[in-house]
mmCIF file of C-alpha atoms in Angstrom:
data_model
loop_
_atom_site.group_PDB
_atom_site.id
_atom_site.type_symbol
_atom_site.label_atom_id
_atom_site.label_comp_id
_atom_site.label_asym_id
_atom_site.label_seq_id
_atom_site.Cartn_x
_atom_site.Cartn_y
_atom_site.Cartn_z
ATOM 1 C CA UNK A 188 -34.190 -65.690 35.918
ATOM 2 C CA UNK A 189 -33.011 -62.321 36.667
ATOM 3 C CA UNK A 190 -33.755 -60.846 40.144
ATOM 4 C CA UNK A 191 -34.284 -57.056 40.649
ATOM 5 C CA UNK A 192 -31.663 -54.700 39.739
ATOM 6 C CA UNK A 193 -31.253 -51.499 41.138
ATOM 7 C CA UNK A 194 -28.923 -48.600 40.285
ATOM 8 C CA UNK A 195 -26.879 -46.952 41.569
ATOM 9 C CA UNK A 196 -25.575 -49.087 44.433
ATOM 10 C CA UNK A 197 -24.298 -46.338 46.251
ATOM 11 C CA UNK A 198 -24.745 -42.578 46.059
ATOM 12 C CA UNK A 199 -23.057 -39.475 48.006
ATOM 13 C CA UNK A 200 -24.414 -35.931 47.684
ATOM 14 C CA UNK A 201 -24.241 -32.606 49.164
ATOM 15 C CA UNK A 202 -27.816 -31.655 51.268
ATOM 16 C CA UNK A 203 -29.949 -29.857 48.859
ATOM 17 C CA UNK A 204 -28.859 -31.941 45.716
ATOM 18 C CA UNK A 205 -31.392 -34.180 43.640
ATOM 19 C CA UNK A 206 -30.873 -37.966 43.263
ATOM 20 C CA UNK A 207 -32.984 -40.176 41.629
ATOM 21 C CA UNK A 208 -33.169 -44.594 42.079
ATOM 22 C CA UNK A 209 -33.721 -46.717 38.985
ATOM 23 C CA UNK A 210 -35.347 -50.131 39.288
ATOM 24 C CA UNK A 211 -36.356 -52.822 37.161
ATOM 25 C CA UNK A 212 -38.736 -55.632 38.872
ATOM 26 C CA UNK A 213 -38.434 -59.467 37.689
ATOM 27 C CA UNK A 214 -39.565 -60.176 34.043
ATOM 28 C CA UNK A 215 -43.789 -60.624 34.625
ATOM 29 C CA UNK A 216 -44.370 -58.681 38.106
ATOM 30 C CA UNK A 217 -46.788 -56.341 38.336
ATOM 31 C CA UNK A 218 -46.334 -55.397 41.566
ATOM 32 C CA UNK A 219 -43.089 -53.293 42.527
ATOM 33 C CA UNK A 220 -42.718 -51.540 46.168
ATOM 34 C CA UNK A 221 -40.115 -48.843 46.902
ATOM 35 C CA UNK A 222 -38.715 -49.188 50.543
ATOM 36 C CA UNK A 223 -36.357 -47.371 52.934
ATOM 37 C CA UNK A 224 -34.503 -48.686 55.363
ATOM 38 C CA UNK A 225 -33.120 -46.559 58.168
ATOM 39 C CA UNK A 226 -29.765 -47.994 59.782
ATOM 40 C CA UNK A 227 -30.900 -50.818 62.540
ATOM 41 C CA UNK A 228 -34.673 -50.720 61.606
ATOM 42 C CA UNK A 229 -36.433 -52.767 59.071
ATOM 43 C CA UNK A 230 -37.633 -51.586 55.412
ATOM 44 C CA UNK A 231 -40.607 -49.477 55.355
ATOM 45 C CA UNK A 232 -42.752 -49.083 52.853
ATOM 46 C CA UNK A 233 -42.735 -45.812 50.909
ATOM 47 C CA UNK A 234 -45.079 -46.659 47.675
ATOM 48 C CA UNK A 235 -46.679 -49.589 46.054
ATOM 49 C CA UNK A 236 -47.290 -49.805 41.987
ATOM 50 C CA UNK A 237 -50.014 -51.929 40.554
ATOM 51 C CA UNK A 238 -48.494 -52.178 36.888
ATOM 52 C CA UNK A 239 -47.968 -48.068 36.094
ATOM 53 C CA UNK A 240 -50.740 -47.001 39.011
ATOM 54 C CA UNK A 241 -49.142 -45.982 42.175
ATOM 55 C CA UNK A 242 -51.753 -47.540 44.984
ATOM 56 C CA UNK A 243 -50.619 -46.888 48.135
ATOM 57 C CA UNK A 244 -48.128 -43.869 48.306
ATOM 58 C CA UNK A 245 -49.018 -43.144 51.799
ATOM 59 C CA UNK A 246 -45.814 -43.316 53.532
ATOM 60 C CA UNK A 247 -44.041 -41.112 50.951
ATOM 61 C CA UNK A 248 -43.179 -37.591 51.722
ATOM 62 C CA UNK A 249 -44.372 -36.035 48.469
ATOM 63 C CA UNK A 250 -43.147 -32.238 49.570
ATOM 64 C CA UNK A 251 -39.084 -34.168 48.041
ATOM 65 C CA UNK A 252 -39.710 -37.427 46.748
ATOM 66 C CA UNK A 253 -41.909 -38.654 43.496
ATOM 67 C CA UNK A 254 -42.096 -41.735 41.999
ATOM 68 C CA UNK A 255 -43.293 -43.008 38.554
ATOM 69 C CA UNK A 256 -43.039 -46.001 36.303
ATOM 70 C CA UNK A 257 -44.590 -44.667 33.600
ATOM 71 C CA UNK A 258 -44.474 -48.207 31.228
ATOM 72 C CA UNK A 259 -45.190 -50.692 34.418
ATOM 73 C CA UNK A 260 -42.100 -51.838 34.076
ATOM 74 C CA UNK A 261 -38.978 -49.931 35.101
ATOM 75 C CA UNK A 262 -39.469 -47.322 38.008
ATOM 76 C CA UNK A 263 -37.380 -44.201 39.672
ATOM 77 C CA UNK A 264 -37.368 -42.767 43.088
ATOM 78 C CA UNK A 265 -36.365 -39.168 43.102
ATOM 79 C CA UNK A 266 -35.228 -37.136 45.884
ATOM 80 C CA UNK A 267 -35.266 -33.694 45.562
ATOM 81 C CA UNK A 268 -33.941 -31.522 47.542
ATOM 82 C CA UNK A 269 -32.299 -33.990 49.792
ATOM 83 C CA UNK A 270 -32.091 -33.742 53.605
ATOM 84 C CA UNK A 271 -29.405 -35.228 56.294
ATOM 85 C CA UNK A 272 -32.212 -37.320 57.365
ATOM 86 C CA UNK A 273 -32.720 -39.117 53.817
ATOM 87 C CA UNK A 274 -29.314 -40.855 53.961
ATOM 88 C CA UNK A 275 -30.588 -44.659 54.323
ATOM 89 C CA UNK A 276 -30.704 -47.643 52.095
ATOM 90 C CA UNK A 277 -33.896 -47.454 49.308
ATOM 91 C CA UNK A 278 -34.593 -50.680 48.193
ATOM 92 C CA UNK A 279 -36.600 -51.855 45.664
ATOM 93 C CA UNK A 280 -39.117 -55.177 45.680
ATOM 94 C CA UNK A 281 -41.447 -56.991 43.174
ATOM 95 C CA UNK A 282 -43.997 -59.524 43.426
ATOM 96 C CA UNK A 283 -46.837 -61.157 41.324
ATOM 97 C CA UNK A 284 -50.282 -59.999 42.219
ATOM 98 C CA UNK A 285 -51.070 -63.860 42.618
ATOM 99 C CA UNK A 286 -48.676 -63.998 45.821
ATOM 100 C CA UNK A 287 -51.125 -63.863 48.533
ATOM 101 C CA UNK A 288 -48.767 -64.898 51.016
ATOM 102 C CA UNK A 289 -46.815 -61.188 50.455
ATOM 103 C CA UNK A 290 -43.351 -62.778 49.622
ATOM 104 C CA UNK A 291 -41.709 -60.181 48.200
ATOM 105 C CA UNK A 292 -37.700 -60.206 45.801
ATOM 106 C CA UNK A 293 -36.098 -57.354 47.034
ATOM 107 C CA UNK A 294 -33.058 -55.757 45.354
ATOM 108 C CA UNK A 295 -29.864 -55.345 46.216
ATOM 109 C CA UNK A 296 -30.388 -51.728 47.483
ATOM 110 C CA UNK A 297 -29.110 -47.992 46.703
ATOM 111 C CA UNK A 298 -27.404 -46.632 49.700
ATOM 112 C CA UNK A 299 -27.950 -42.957 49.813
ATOM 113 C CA UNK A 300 -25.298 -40.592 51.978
ATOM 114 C CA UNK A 301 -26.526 -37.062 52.290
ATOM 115 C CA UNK A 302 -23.569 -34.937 53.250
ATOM 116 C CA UNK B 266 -46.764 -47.028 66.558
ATOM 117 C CA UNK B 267 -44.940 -50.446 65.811
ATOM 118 C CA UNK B 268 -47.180 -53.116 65.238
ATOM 119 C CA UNK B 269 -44.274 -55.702 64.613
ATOM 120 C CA UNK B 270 -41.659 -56.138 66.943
ATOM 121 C CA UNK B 271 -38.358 -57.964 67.463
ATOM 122 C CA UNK B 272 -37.129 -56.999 70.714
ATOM 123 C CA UNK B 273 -33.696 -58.985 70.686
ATOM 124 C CA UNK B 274 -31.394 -56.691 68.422
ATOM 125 C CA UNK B 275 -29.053 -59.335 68.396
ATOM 126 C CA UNK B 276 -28.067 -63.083 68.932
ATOM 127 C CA UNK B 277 -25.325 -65.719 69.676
ATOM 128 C CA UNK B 278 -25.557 -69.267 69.298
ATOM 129 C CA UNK B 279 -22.886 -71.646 68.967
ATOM 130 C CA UNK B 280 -22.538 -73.728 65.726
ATOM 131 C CA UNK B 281 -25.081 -76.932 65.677
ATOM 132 C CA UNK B 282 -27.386 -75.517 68.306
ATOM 133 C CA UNK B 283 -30.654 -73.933 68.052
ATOM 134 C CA UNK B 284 -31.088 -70.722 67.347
ATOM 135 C CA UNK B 285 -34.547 -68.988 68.365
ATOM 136 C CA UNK B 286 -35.623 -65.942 66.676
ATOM 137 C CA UNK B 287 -38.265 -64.195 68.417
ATOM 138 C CA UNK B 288 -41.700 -62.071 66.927
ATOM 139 C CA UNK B 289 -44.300 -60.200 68.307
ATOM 140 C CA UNK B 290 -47.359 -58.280 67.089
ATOM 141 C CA UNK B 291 -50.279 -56.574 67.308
ATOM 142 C CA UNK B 292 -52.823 -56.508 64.440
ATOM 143 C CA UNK B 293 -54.509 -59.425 64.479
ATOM 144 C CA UNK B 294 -55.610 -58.258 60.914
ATOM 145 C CA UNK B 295 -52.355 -59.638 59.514
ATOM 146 C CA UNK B 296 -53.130 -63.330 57.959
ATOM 147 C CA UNK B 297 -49.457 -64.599 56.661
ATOM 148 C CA UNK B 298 -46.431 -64.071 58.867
ATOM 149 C CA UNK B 299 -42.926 -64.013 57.132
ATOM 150 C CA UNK B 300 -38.647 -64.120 57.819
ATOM 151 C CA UNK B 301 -36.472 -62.717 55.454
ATOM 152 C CA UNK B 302 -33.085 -63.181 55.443
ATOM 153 C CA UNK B 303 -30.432 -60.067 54.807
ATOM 154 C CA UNK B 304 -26.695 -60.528 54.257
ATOM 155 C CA UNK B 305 -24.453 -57.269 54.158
ATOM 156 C CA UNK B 306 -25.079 -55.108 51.104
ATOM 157 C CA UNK B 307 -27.764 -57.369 49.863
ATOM 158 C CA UNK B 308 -31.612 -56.956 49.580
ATOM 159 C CA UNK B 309 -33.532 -59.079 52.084
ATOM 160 C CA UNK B 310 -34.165 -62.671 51.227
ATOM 161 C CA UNK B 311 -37.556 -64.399 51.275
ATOM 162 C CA UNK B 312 -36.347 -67.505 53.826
ATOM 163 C CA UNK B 313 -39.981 -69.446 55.184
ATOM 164 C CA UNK B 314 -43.450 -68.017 56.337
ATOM 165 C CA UNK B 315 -46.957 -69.176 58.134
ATOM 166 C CA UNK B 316 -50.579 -68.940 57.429
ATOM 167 C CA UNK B 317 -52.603 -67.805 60.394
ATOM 168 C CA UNK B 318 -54.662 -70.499 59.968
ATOM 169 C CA UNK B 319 -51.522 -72.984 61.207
ATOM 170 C CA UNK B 320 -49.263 -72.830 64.156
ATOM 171 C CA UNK B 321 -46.278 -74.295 62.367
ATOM 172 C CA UNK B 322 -44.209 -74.300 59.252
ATOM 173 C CA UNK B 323 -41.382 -76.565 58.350
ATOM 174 C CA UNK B 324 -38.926 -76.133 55.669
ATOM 175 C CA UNK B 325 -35.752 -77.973 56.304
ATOM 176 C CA UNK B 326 -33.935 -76.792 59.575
ATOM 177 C CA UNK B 327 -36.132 -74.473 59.825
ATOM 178 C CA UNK B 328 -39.155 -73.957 62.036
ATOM 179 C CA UNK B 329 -41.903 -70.979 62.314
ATOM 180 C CA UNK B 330 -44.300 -71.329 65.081
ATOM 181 C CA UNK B 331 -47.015 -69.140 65.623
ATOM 182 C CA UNK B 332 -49.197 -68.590 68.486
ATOM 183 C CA UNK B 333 -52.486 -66.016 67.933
ATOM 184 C CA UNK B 334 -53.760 -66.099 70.909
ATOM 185 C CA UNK B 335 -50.468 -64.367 72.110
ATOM 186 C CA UNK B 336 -49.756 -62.485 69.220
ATOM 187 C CA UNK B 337 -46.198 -64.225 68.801
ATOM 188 C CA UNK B 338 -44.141 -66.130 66.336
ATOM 189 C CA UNK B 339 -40.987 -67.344 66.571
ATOM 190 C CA UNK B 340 -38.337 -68.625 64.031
ATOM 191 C CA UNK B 341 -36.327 -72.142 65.137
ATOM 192 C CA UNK B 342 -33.083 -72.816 62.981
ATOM 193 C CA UNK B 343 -31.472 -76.248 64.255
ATOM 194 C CA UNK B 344 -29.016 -77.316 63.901
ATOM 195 C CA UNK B 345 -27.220 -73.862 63.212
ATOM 196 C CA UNK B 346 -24.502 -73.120 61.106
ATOM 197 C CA UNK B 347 -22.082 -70.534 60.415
ATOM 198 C CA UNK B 348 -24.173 -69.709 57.016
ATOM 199 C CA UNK B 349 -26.883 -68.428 59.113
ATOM 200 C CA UNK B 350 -24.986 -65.574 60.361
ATOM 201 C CA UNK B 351 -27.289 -62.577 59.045
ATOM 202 C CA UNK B 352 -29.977 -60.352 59.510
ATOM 203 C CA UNK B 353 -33.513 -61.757 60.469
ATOM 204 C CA UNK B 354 -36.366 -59.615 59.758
ATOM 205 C CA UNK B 355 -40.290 -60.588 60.800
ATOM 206 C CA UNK B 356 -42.729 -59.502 58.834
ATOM 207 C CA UNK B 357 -46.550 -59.347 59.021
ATOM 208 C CA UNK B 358 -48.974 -59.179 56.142
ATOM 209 C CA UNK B 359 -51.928 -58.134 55.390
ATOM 210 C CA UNK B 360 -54.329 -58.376 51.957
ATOM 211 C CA UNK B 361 -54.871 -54.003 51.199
ATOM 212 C CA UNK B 362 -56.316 -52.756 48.219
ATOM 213 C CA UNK B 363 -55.753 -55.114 45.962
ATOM 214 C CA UNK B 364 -52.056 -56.413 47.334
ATOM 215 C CA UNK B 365 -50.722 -57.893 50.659
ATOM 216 C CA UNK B 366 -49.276 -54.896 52.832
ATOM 217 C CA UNK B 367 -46.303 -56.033 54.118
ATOM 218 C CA UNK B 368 -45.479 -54.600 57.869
ATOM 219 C CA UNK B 369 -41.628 -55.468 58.845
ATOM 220 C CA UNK B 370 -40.006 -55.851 62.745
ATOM 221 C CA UNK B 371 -36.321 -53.831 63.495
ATOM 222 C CA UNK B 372 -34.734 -57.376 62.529
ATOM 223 C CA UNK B 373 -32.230 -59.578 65.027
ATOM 224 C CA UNK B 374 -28.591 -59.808 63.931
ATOM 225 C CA UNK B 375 -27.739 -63.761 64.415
ATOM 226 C CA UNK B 376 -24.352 -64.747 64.922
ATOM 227 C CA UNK B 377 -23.369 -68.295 64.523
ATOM 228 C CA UNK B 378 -20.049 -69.284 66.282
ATOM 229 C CA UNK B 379 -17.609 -71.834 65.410
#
């Protein structure tokens, strides 16, 4: 079975510049999370999808970043304009909406450098 | 406000002790209690986790114990091996709108010497 795949692995840009994450969950998961992870501190959570239906986008500063996955499948985290401050690791997770117990299949990560 | 907490950022233990991993938090909301694992340039790994309704979970060598009445867990690896070198991140969860809300600590780096 195919874990979660995320693209690009790494990413440098000028401050200012768009970038945009791709990620596609495990075959059958309904449930995909977008996370960043600041250097020495654990993921934290920037938006949850249920299928396409972003439930709990709480955490995400929506002045520079969006999110969609328009199909409930595949989703992108955009940046846009990016700040000094963004460069961290976004990772991407997916579970079934049967796991109770919140165990969660992360992805290898993007690691973003804002220059 | 950081309502998990791993207060060792690191740890040494010498190959085919114990190694203890320590937790701590502060909703008592939160009803299953995680690790995950996290080698170098890879995504965290699911490794063993706890039900608040029990105190202990064994999977192999290892060991979570979990104590609510002092808001602590703790992860025991034994014997350790050189494999475990890694990242160890707690997390806490909690059932939100539909989906468990998963809150994670700053992790412990774990070092296993030979």
């Amino acid at each position: 079975e195919a874990g979660v795949v995320q693209s690009p692995r790494y990413k440098i840009i000028e401050k200012k510049q768009p970038v945009a994450f791709w990620c596609n969950p495990i075959s059958g998961h309904n449930t995909l999370y977008w996370y960043l992870q600041n250097l020495g501190q654990g993921p934290e959570l920037l938006i949850r999808y249920e299928n396409e239906e972003a439930v709990d986008d709480s955490q995400l500063p929506k002045d520079r970043f969006s999110a969609e996955r328009l199909k409930g499948v595949d989703s992108t985290l955009k940046i846009q304009p990016a700040e000094l401050g963004d460069s961290a690791v976004y990772l991407c997770a997916s579970s079934t909406r049967q796991g109770r117990t919140g165990e969660l299949f992360f992805g290898e990560g993007s690691r973003l450098t804002v220059l | 406000d950081q309502q998990v907490k791993q207060n060792s950022p690191s740890l040494s233990v010498q190959e085919g002790r114990i190694s203890i991993l320590n937790c701590d938090y502060t909703n008592s909301m939160f009803d299953y209690f995680l690790w995950y694992k996290k080698y170098p340039a890879e995504g965290p790994t699911f490794l063993i986790s706890i039900s608040s309704i029990k105190d202990k979970n064994e999977d192999g060598r290892f060991t979570v114990f979990l104590n609510k009445s002092a808001k602590h867990l703790s992860l025991h690896i034994v014997p350790s091996q050189p494999g475990d070198s890694a990242v160890y991140f707690c997390a806490a969860s909690a059932y939100s709108q539909g989906a468990q809300k998963l809150v994670f600590g700053q992790g412990t780096r774990l070092t296993i010497n030979p």
